[in-house]
Coordinates of C-alpha atoms in Angstrom, one line a residue:
M5 CA 73.8 77.0 107.6
S6 CA 75.0 74.5 105.1
V7 CA 77.5 75.7 102.5
Q8 CA 75.8 75.1 99.2
V9 CA 76.1 76.7 95.8
A10 CA 73.3 79.1 95.2
A11 CA 71.5 79.6 92.0
P12 CA 72.5 82.6 89.8
G13 CA 70.9 85.7 91.2
A14 CA 70.8 84.5 94.8
P15 CA 70.7 87.4 97.2
L16 CA 73.8 88.6 98.9
P17 CA 74.1 90.0 102.5
P18 CA 74.4 93.7 102.8
E19 CA 77.9 95.1 103.4
T20 CA 78.8 97.8 105.7
V21 CA 82.2 98.4 104.0
S22 CA 80.4 99.8 101.0
G23 CA 77.7 101.9 102.5
A24 CA 74.5 100.5 104.1
S25 CA 75.2 98.7 107.3
P26 CA 73.3 95.4 108.0
A27 CA 70.5 95.9 110.4
A28 CA 71.9 93.5 113.0
E29 CA 75.4 92.3 112.6
P30 CA 77.2 90.6 115.5
P31 CA 79.5 92.9 117.4
L32 CA 83.2 92.4 116.7
K33 CA 85.4 90.3 119.0
P34 CA 88.8 91.7 119.7
I35 CA 91.7 89.5 120.8
L36 CA 93.3 90.8 123.9
A37 CA 96.6 89.1 124.3
V38 CA 97.7 90.5 127.6
T39 CA 94.7 90.2 130.0
P40 CA 93.5 87.3 132.1
A41 CA 91.4 84.6 130.3
L42 CA 87.6 85.0 130.2
S43 CA 84.9 82.4 130.5
E44 CA 83.4 80.2 127.7
P45 CA 81.7 82.0 124.8
P46 CA 77.9 82.4 124.8
P47 CA 75.7 80.8 122.2
R48 CA 76.4 81.4 118.5
T49 CA 73.7 84.0 118.1
S50 CA 75.8 86.4 120.2
P51 CA 79.4 87.5 119.5
A52 CA 82.3 85.5 120.8
P53 CA 83.9 87.1 123.9
P54 CA 87.4 88.5 123.8
I55 CA 90.0 85.7 124.0
S56 CA 92.5 86.6 126.7
P57 CA 95.5 84.3 126.9
A58 CA 97.9 84.6 129.8
E59 CA 100.9 84.5 127.5
P60 CA 101.5 87.3 124.9
S61 CA 100.2 86.8 121.4
P62 CA 102.8 85.5 118.9
A63 CA 102.2 88.4 116.6
M64 CA 102.5 90.8 119.5
L65 CA 106.0 89.5 120.1
L66 CA 107.0 91.4 117.0
L67 CA 106.3 94.6 118.8
P68 CA 109.4 96.1 120.3
P69 CA 109.6 96.4 124.1
G70 CA 107.3 99.0 125.5
G71 CA 104.9 98.6 122.6
K72 CA 106.3 101.4 120.5
G73 CA 106.9 100.4 116.9
A74 CA 110.4 100.6 115.7
Q75 CA 109.5 103.3 113.3
P76 CA 111.4 103.0 110.0
P77 CA 112.8 106.2 108.6
A78 CA 110.7 108.0 106.1
S79 CA 111.9 106.9 102.7
A80 CA 112.4 109.6 100.2
L81 CA 111.1 108.2 97.0
K82 CA 113.0 109.7 94.1
R83 CA 111.2 110.0 90.9
S84 CA 112.8 110.8 87.7
E85 CA 111.1 113.5 85.9
H86 CA 110.4 113.4 82.2
P87 CA 109.7 117.0 81.1
H88 CA 107.0 117.2 78.4
R89 CA 107.9 118.8 75.1
H90 CA 105.3 121.3 74.4
H91 CA 106.6 122.8 71.2
R92 CA 105.0 121.6 68.0
Q93 CA 105.9 122.4 64.5
S94 CA 102.7 123.4 62.6
E95 CA 102.6 123.4 58.9
D96 CA 98.9 124.5 58.8
A97 CA 99.6 128.2 58.9
R98 CA 100.3 129.9 55.6
L99 CA 100.9 133.4 54.6
S100 CA 97.9 135.0 52.8
A101 CA 98.3 137.3 49.8
E102 CA 97.9 140.3 52.1
G103 CA 100.8 139.1 54.3
G104 CA 98.5 137.9 57.1
I105 CA 98.4 134.4 58.4
S106 CA 95.6 132.1 57.5
E107 CA 95.0 128.5 58.4
A108 CA 95.2 125.8 55.9
P109 CA 92.0 123.8 55.3
R110 CA 91.8 120.8 57.5
T111 CA 90.1 117.5 56.9
V112 CA 87.6 116.8 59.6
K113 CA 87.6 113.1 60.5
K114 CA 84.6 111.6 62.2
I115 CA 85.5 109.3 65.0
Q116 CA 83.7 106.0 64.7
F117 CA 83.7 103.1 67.2
A118 CA 84.1 99.7 65.8
D119 CA 81.1 97.5 66.0
Q120 CA 81.9 95.0 68.6
K121 CA 78.6 93.5 69.5
Q122 CA 78.9 90.4 71.7
E123 CA 76.9 87.4 72.4
F124 CA 76.8 87.5 76.2
N125 CA 75.1 84.2 76.7
K126 CA 77.8 82.3 75.0
R127 CA 81.5 82.0 75.8
P128 CA 83.9 79.8 73.8
T129 CA 85.3 77.1 76.0
K130 CA 87.4 74.1 75.3
I131 CA 85.2 71.0 74.5
G132 CA 85.2 68.6 77.4
R133 CA 86.1 71.3 79.9
R134 CA 83.7 70.9 82.9
S135 CA 82.0 74.0 84.1
L136 CA 82.6 74.3 87.8
S137 CA 79.8 75.5 90.0
R138 CA 79.3 79.0 91.3
S139 CA 79.9 80.4 94.7
I140 CA 77.2 81.7 96.9
S141 CA 78.0 85.3 96.1
Q142 CA 78.9 85.1 92.4
S143 CA 81.1 88.0 93.5
S144 CA 84.1 87.4 91.3
T145 CA 82.8 85.6 88.2
D146 CA 79.6 85.6 86.2
S147 CA 81.2 87.0 83.1
Y148 CA 80.0 86.7 79.5
S149 CA 81.9 89.3 77.5
S150 CA 85.4 89.5 76.3
A151 CA 88.0 90.9 78.7
A152 CA 91.2 91.5 76.8
S153 CA 93.8 93.5 78.7
Y154 CA 94.7 96.6 76.8
T155 CA 98.0 96.9 78.7
D156 CA 99.3 93.7 77.2
S157 CA 100.5 93.9 73.6
S158 CA 101.3 90.3 73.5
D159 CA 97.8 89.0 74.2
D160 CA 96.5 86.3 72.0
E161 CA 93.5 84.1 71.9
T162 CA 95.2 81.1 73.4
S163 CA 94.1 80.4 76.9
P164 CA 97.0 80.2 79.4
R165 CA 95.7 76.8 80.4
D166 CA 96.6 75.6 77.0
K167 CA 100.1 76.9 77.1
Q168 CA 103.2 75.1 78.3
Q169 CA 105.4 77.8 80.1
K170 CA 108.5 77.5 82.3
N171 CA 110.3 80.1 84.3
S172 CA 114.1 80.6 84.0
K173 CA 114.6 77.9 86.7
G174 CA 112.7 75.4 84.7
G175 CA 109.6 75.5 87.0
S176 CA 106.2 75.1 85.6
D177 CA 103.9 75.1 88.7
F178 CA 102.0 78.2 87.7
C179 CA 99.6 79.5 85.0
V180 CA 99.9 83.1 83.9
K181 CA 99.3 85.0 80.7
N182 CA 102.9 85.4 79.6
I183 CA 105.9 84.5 81.7
K184 CA 108.0 86.7 79.5
Q185 CA 106.5 89.8 81.1
A186 CA 108.2 89.0 84.4
E187 CA 110.8 91.7 84.1
F188 CA 108.2 94.4 83.8
G189 CA 106.3 93.0 86.7
R190 CA 109.4 93.0 88.8
R191 CA 109.8 96.7 88.2
E192 CA 106.3 97.4 89.3
I193 CA 106.8 95.3 92.5
E194 CA 110.0 97.3 93.3
I195 CA 108.1 100.6 92.9
A196 CA 105.3 99.3 95.2
E197 CA 107.9 98.4 97.8
Q198 CA 108.9 102.1 98.1
E199 CA 105.3 103.0 99.2
M200 CA 104.8 100.1 101.6
P201 CA 107.1 101.0 104.6
A202 CA 105.4 98.9 107.2
L203 CA 105.6 95.6 105.2
M204 CA 109.2 96.3 104.5
A205 CA 109.9 97.0 108.1
L206 CA 108.1 93.9 109.2
R207 CA 110.1 91.9 106.6
K208 CA 113.3 93.3 108.0
R209 CA 112.4 92.9 111.7
A210 CA 110.9 89.4 111.6
Q211 CA 112.8 87.6 108.8
G212 CA 115.5 86.5 111.2
E213 CA 112.9 84.9 113.5
K214 CA 110.9 83.3 110.6
P215 CA 107.6 83.4 112.5
L216 CA 105.9 81.7 109.6
A217 CA 108.4 78.9 109.1
G218 CA 106.4 75.8 108.2
A219 CA 103.3 77.8 107.3
K220 CA 101.6 76.8 104.0
I221 CA 99.4 79.6 103.0
V222 CA 96.9 79.4 100.2
G223 CA 95.6 82.9 99.1
C224 CA 92.9 84.3 96.9
T225 CA 93.1 88.0 96.6
H226 CA 93.5 90.7 93.9
I227 CA 96.9 90.1 92.3
T228 CA 98.6 93.4 92.0
A229 CA 102.1 94.8 92.7
Q230 CA 101.0 95.5 96.3
T231 CA 99.8 92.0 96.8
A232 CA 103.0 90.7 95.4
V233 CA 104.9 92.6 98.1
L234 CA 102.7 90.9 100.7
I235 CA 103.3 87.5 99.2
E236 CA 107.0 87.9 99.1
T237 CA 107.0 89.3 102.6
L238 CA 105.2 86.1 103.8
G239 CA 107.8 84.1 102.0
A240 CA 110.6 86.0 103.7
L241 CA 109.0 85.2 107.0
G242 CA 109.2 81.5 106.2
A243 CA 105.9 80.7 104.6
Q244 CA 105.2 78.7 101.4
C245 CA 102.5 80.3 99.4
R246 CA 100.1 79.4 96.5
W247 CA 97.9 82.1 95.1
A248 CA 94.9 82.7 92.9
A249 CA 92.9 85.8 92.1
C250 CA 89.6 86.8 93.7
N251 CA 88.4 88.9 90.7
I252 CA 88.6 88.0 87.0
Y253 CA 89.6 91.5 86.0
S254 CA 91.9 92.8 88.6
T255 CA 95.0 90.7 87.9
L256 CA 98.1 92.5 86.6
N257 CA 99.5 90.0 84.1
E258 CA 103.1 91.3 84.4
V259 CA 103.0 91.0 88.2
A260 CA 101.6 87.5 88.1
A261 CA 104.5 86.6 85.7
A262 CA 107.0 88.1 88.1
L263 CA 105.7 86.1 91.0
A264 CA 105.8 82.9 88.8
E265 CA 109.4 83.7 87.8
S266 CA 110.4 84.1 91.4
G267 CA 109.0 80.6 92.2
V268 CA 105.6 81.4 93.6
P269 CA 102.9 79.1 92.3
V270 CA 100.4 81.6 91.0
F271 CA 97.4 80.8 88.9
S272 CA 95.7 83.9 87.5
W273 CA 95.4 86.2 84.5
K274 CA 93.3 89.2 83.6
G275 CA 90.1 88.2 81.8
E276 CA 89.5 84.7 83.2
S277 CA 86.2 83.0 82.4
E278 CA 84.1 81.6 85.2
D279 CA 85.5 78.1 84.5
D280 CA 89.0 79.5 84.6
F281 CA 88.4 81.2 87.9
W282 CA 87.4 78.0 89.7
W283 CA 90.1 76.0 87.9
C284 CA 92.8 78.4 89.2
I285 CA 91.5 78.2 92.8
D286 CA 91.4 74.4 92.5
R287 CA 95.0 74.3 91.2
C288 CA 96.1 76.2 94.3
V289 CA 94.3 73.9 96.7
N290 CA 94.4 70.4 95.1
V291 CA 98.2 69.7 95.0
E292 CA 99.7 66.3 95.6
G293 CA 102.0 66.3 98.6
W294 CA 101.1 69.9 99.7
Q295 CA 98.4 70.6 102.3
P296 CA 97.6 74.2 103.2
N297 CA 97.4 75.0 106.9
T298 CA 96.3 78.7 106.7
I299 CA 93.9 80.6 104.4
L300 CA 94.1 84.2 103.3
D301 CA 90.9 85.1 101.5
D302 CA 89.1 88.1 99.9
G303 CA 85.5 87.6 99.4
G304 CA 85.2 84.0 100.7
D305 CA 85.3 82.2 97.4
L306 CA 88.5 80.2 98.4
T307 CA 87.0 79.3 101.8
H308 CA 83.8 78.2 100.1
W309 CA 85.6 76.1 97.5
I310 CA 87.5 74.2 100.2
Y311 CA 84.3 73.6 102.2
K312 CA 82.5 72.4 99.1
K313 CA 85.3 70.2 97.5
Y314 CA 87.9 69.4 100.2
P315 CA 86.2 69.6 103.6
N316 CA 88.8 67.2 105.2
M317 CA 91.5 69.8 104.6
F318 CA 90.1 71.8 107.6
K319 CA 91.5 69.2 109.9
K320 CA 95.0 70.6 109.3
I321 CA 94.0 74.2 108.7
K322 CA 94.8 76.5 111.7
G323 CA 92.7 79.4 110.6
I324 CA 91.3 81.8 108.0
V325 CA 92.1 85.5 107.5
E326 CA 89.4 87.4 105.6
E327 CA 89.6 91.0 104.5
S328 CA 86.2 91.8 102.8
V329 CA 82.8 92.4 104.2
T330 CA 81.3 89.8 101.8
G331 CA 83.7 87.1 103.1
V332 CA 83.3 88.2 106.7
H333 CA 79.6 88.0 106.5
R334 CA 79.8 84.5 105.1
L335 CA 82.1 83.5 108.0
Y336 CA 79.5 84.9 110.5
Q337 CA 76.9 82.8 108.8
L338 CA 79.0 79.7 109.1
S339 CA 79.7 80.5 112.8
K340 CA 76.0 81.1 113.6
A341 CA 75.1 77.8 112.0
G342 CA 77.8 76.0 113.8
K343 CA 79.5 75.1 110.6
L344 CA 82.8 77.1 111.0
C345 CA 85.5 74.5 111.5
V346 CA 88.4 76.7 112.4
P347 CA 89.1 80.2 113.9
A348 CA 88.9 83.1 111.6
M349 CA 90.3 86.6 111.7
N350 CA 88.1 89.5 110.6
V351 CA 90.6 91.9 109.1
N352 CA 88.0 93.9 107.3
D353 CA 86.6 95.5 110.5
S354 CA 90.0 96.3 111.9
V355 CA 90.4 100.1 112.2
T356 CA 93.4 100.0 109.9
K357 CA 91.3 98.4 107.2
Q358 CA 88.0 100.2 107.5
K359 CA 89.2 103.7 108.1
F360 CA 92.1 103.7 105.6
D361 CA 91.5 101.2 102.8
N362 CA 87.8 101.7 102.5
L363 CA 87.7 105.5 103.0
Y364 CA 90.9 107.0 101.8
C365 CA 91.6 104.5 99.1
C366 CA 88.2 104.8 97.5
R367 CA 88.3 108.6 97.9
E368 CA 91.1 108.7 95.4
S369 CA 90.5 105.6 93.2
I370 CA 86.9 106.5 92.3
L371 CA 88.1 109.5 90.3
D372 CA 90.9 107.5 88.7
G373 CA 88.5 104.7 87.6
L374 CA 85.9 107.1 86.1
K375 CA 88.5 109.3 84.4
R376 CA 90.4 106.4 82.8
T377 CA 87.2 104.8 81.4
T378 CA 85.1 107.8 80.4
D379 CA 87.5 110.8 80.1
M380 CA 84.7 112.8 81.7
M381 CA 84.8 116.1 83.5
F382 CA 83.3 116.0 87.0
G383 CA 82.4 119.6 87.5
G384 CA 78.7 120.2 87.5
K385 CA 77.8 116.5 87.0
Q386 CA 74.9 115.1 89.0
V387 CA 75.9 112.0 90.8
V388 CA 74.0 109.6 93.1
V389 CA 76.1 107.5 95.5
C390 CA 74.1 104.5 96.8
G391 CA 75.3 103.8 100.4
Y392 CA 77.2 106.0 102.8
G393 CA 79.5 103.6 104.6
E394 CA 83.2 104.2 104.5
V395 CA 83.4 103.5 100.7
G396 CA 80.4 105.8 100.0
K397 CA 81.9 108.5 102.2
G398 CA 85.1 108.4 100.2
C399 CA 83.4 108.5 96.8
S400 CA 81.0 111.3 97.8
A401 CA 83.8 113.5 99.3
A402 CA 86.0 113.1 96.2
L403 CA 83.2 113.9 93.7
K404 CA 82.0 116.9 95.8
A405 CA 85.5 118.3 95.9
M406 CA 85.6 118.1 92.1
G407 CA 82.5 120.2 91.8
S408 CA 79.9 117.5 91.3
I409 CA 76.4 117.7 92.7
V410 CA 76.2 114.6 94.9
Y411 CA 73.0 112.8 96.1
V412 CA 73.2 109.9 98.6
T413 CA 70.8 107.0 99.3
E414 CA 70.9 105.1 102.6
I415 CA 68.9 102.5 104.6
D416 CA 70.7 103.2 107.9
P417 CA 69.4 106.4 109.7
I418 CA 72.9 106.9 111.4
C419 CA 74.7 106.8 108.1
A420 CA 71.9 108.9 106.5
L421 CA 72.3 111.6 109.2
Q422 CA 76.1 111.6 108.6
A423 CA 75.4 112.2 104.9
C424 CA 73.1 115.1 105.7
M425 CA 75.6 116.7 108.2
D426 CA 78.3 116.4 105.5
G427 CA 76.2 118.5 103.2
F428 CA 74.7 115.8 100.9
R429 CA 71.1 115.6 100.0
L430 CA 69.5 112.2 101.1
V431 CA 67.1 110.9 98.5
K432 CA 65.5 107.7 97.2
L433 CA 67.0 106.5 94.0
N434 CA 63.7 106.7 92.2
E435 CA 63.6 110.4 92.9
V436 CA 66.7 111.3 91.0
I437 CA 67.3 108.4 88.6
R438 CA 66.0 110.4 85.5
Q439 CA 68.4 113.4 86.0
V440 CA 71.7 112.1 87.3
D441 CA 74.8 111.6 85.1
I442 CA 76.5 109.0 87.2
V443 CA 75.2 106.2 89.4
I444 CA 77.7 104.6 91.9
T445 CA 76.8 101.6 94.1
C446 CA 78.6 101.2 97.4
T447 CA 76.4 98.9 99.4
G448 CA 77.4 95.3 98.8
N449 CA 73.7 94.4 98.6
K450 CA 71.7 92.8 95.7
N451 CA 69.8 94.6 93.0
V452 CA 70.4 98.2 94.3
V453 CA 70.1 99.3 90.7
T454 CA 67.3 97.3 89.0
R455 CA 66.2 97.0 85.4
E456 CA 63.4 99.5 86.1
H457 CA 66.1 102.1 87.2
L458 CA 68.2 101.3 84.1
D459 CA 65.2 101.8 81.8
R460 CA 64.5 105.3 83.4
M461 CA 68.1 106.5 83.2
K462 CA 68.8 109.3 80.7
N463 CA 70.9 108.9 77.6
G464 CA 74.6 108.6 78.4
C465 CA 74.3 107.9 82.1
I466 CA 77.3 106.1 83.6
V467 CA 76.7 103.2 85.9
C468 CA 79.4 101.6 88.1
N469 CA 80.0 99.7 91.3
M470 CA 82.5 100.3 94.1
G471 CA 81.4 97.4 96.3
H472 CA 83.1 94.0 96.4
S473 CA 80.3 92.0 94.8
N474 CA 79.0 92.3 91.2
T475 CA 75.3 91.9 92.3
E476 CA 74.6 95.5 93.2
I477 CA 73.7 96.3 89.6
D478 CA 71.2 94.0 87.9
V479 CA 73.4 93.4 84.9
A480 CA 71.7 90.1 84.1
S481 CA 68.5 91.9 83.3
L482 CA 70.4 93.8 80.5
R483 CA 71.3 90.6 78.6
T484 CA 68.1 90.5 76.6
P485 CA 67.6 90.4 72.8
E486 CA 66.1 93.8 72.5
L487 CA 69.2 95.5 74.0
T488 CA 72.5 95.9 72.1
W489 CA 75.9 95.7 73.7
E490 CA 78.9 97.5 72.2
R491 CA 82.4 97.2 73.7
V492 CA 83.8 100.7 73.4
R493 CA 87.1 100.1 75.2
S494 CA 88.4 97.7 77.8
Q495 CA 85.9 97.4 80.6
V496 CA 83.5 99.9 79.0
D497 CA 80.3 98.8 77.4
H498 CA 77.5 100.8 75.8
V499 CA 74.1 99.1 76.4
I500 CA 71.7 100.5 73.7
W501 CA 67.9 100.5 73.9
P502 CA 65.7 100.1 70.8
D503 CA 65.0 103.9 70.8
G504 CA 68.7 104.7 70.6
K505 CA 69.2 105.5 74.3
R506 CA 72.4 104.2 75.7
I507 CA 74.0 103.8 79.1
V508 CA 77.7 103.4 79.9
L509 CA 78.3 100.3 82.0
L510 CA 81.8 100.0 83.6
A511 CA 83.5 96.7 84.4
E512 CA 80.2 94.9 83.8
G513 CA 79.2 95.9 87.3
R514 CA 82.3 94.7 89.1
L515 CA 84.6 96.6 91.4
L516 CA 85.5 99.7 89.4
N517 CA 88.8 100.8 90.9
L518 CA 90.6 97.4 90.8
S519 CA 89.1 96.5 87.4
C520 CA 89.6 99.8 85.6
S521 CA 92.3 101.7 87.4
T522 CA 94.8 101.4 90.2
V523 CA 94.6 102.0 94.0
P524 CA 97.0 103.9 96.2
T525 CA 99.9 101.7 97.3
F526 CA 100.4 103.3 100.6
V527 CA 96.9 102.5 101.8
L528 CA 97.3 98.9 100.7
S529 CA 100.4 98.7 102.8
I530 CA 98.3 99.3 105.9
T531 CA 95.8 96.5 105.0
A532 CA 98.6 94.1 103.9
T533 CA 100.5 94.6 107.2
T534 CA 97.4 93.9 109.2
Q535 CA 96.8 90.7 107.1
A536 CA 100.4 89.6 107.7
L537 CA 100.1 90.1 111.5
A538 CA 96.8 88.2 111.5
L539 CA 98.5 85.3 109.7
I540 CA 101.4 85.2 112.2
E541 CA 98.9 85.3 115.1
L542 CA 96.8 82.4 113.9
Y543 CA 99.7 80.3 112.8
N544 CA 101.6 80.6 116.1
A545 CA 98.7 80.6 118.5
P546 CA 98.8 77.6 120.9
E547 CA 96.0 75.1 120.5
G548 CA 92.8 76.2 122.4
R549 CA 93.6 79.9 122.3
Y550 CA 91.0 80.5 119.6
K551 CA 87.8 78.6 119.3
Q552 CA 85.8 78.0 116.0
D553 CA 84.6 81.6 115.7
V554 CA 85.3 85.0 114.1
Y555 CA 87.7 87.4 115.9
L556 CA 89.2 90.8 115.5
L557 CA 92.8 91.7 115.9
P558 CA 93.5 93.6 119.2
K559 CA 93.6 97.4 119.1
K560 CA 97.2 97.3 120.2
M561 CA 98.1 95.7 117.0
D562 CA 96.1 98.3 115.0
E563 CA 98.0 101.0 116.7
Y564 CA 101.3 99.2 115.9
V565 CA 100.4 99.0 112.2
A566 CA 99.6 102.7 112.2
S567 CA 102.8 103.6 114.0
L568 CA 104.9 101.9 111.3
H569 CA 103.4 104.3 108.7
L570 CA 103.8 107.6 110.5
P571 CA 107.5 108.2 109.7
T572 CA 106.5 108.5 106.0
F573 CA 105.0 111.8 107.0
D574 CA 107.8 112.8 109.4
A575 CA 105.1 112.7 112.1
H576 CA 106.0 112.8 115.8
L577 CA 103.7 111.3 118.4
T578 CA 103.1 113.1 121.7
E579 CA 103.9 110.9 124.7
L580 CA 101.8 110.8 127.9
S581 CA 103.5 111.6 131.2
D582 CA 103.1 109.2 134.0
E583 CA 100.7 111.5 135.7
Q584 CA 98.6 111.9 132.6
A585 CA 98.5 108.1 132.0
K586 CA 97.4 107.5 135.5
Y587 CA 94.7 110.2 135.2
L588 CA 93.3 108.5 132.1
G589 CA 93.8 105.0 133.4
L590 CA 96.0 104.0 130.4
N591 CA 99.3 102.3 129.8
K592 CA 101.7 104.9 128.5
N593 CA 102.4 102.7 125.5
G594 CA 98.8 101.9 124.6
P595 CA 96.3 100.8 123.7
F596 CA 94.9 104.3 123.9
K597 CA 91.2 103.6 123.2
P598 CA 88.8 101.0 124.5
N599 CA 87.7 98.2 122.1
Y600 CA 84.3 99.7 121.7
Y601 CA 85.7 103.1 120.6
R602 CA 84.6 104.2 117.1
Y603 CA 87.1 106.3 115.3

């Protein structure tokens, strides 16, 4: 498969992370660092075999002797409480002539929304600025409406690209919204550190060894306080980093400013245009005198850009670490076509990513995103969740617990049976589209919600996406002259039909939780630690250990990441006796499950 830019609306591969699993995806390939080497890999149409070097994996050397993680003590996060003042002085009550109390007449004010109709087919850009091409997935761009951050009171109309900013050390190798917000961003990073025990333990344990000394990592992920902890941990381990955002709406401007103030070349701000998005990635990659040797990607846009614009860079790149299903699928496509130039680590399908980030994170953040954007009450609402993968499972469970009536759509009979056994009614979207109050897509596929579905929705229906890509909802079909768009609040649009019916579209069909709310820091600690270990492994692996294919981190490392988080709960693992270990045929220190085991 050649890596080319697809036209707008090109179909995307289905994603198992967000619900419906692909019909035939290559099995995962674990890296077993402690067993004898195996034979050469089969043809590209079948998965690569486990790579089994004789010497221990570099990342595995971070594990303490015996394989047990040096568990950090559970940190007690002290939170200052700010009691609310509930007493109010009311001047409305007046004494009546009879001595009773009567209420003073009140002026009823009708709430009106400002008319903020937008032209979605036009976006003001600087004359002469060349529009860069789209990626295959269009997963992080394709924006036409304004995207002002309501958290930043200092926002203005000036593009950060047109500003000349310097940090306190005189450095200017960055592009953020406002460098003056760095102090606020630093506080957010410090808060996040308290909920990321494994990364902090890894930073403390490995910073003396500097396992990433000499590594030049270029990253393209969501830029949040949690990502900042990961970036600074990589720096503490010896790496040089340059960073851009994988989503035009998920960047926290104050965090980006804090990273820039600390000397990290970061190019990102909330509300980038499509042109800005690719410009930021290019600024990270195309640097005189600086050549990246490792890639950390989320969605595959950075990898795609280097393949398209700077293919010769792969001669010095040791590997790619990818954390999303969209990006992983694109890597498998490259591998199958014989186009993958370097080894790649599939972090997305690690147990510590799938079972925690996708399930538990979305179980909490779906409610947060919906509540912040719509102020709605969930009890009694009818909701359809498209896709019952880990993300769909989390969303469905959360809404059911809040009293919503939840329907599920699925293409995979296994996931469909799971939905039925969990107490959800399995339907086709057409069967319930007229009656539901909320539609949530969690598949990663293309056009799960079409214009026909949107036309049939009832007035006030809320439509949102929890998958990585912005192609699940056919938003492009809504940009027509007969429909009116009104921006109600940040990331919330009313799309109004000629008869007055309106739907509520959140984040223009992009990832709801990272665009409109926040995600639990503790869960992201699990994913970020897995990413850090994958980078250490790829960077330090001797030449020839990994071929040009896609691999999964060993289960031993998944267990190590999990063990680093257990002390937070004051949890105590049971240890096998010698007799029990022998009976089960296991090492007392793990791994405790075979690689084919499904948690």
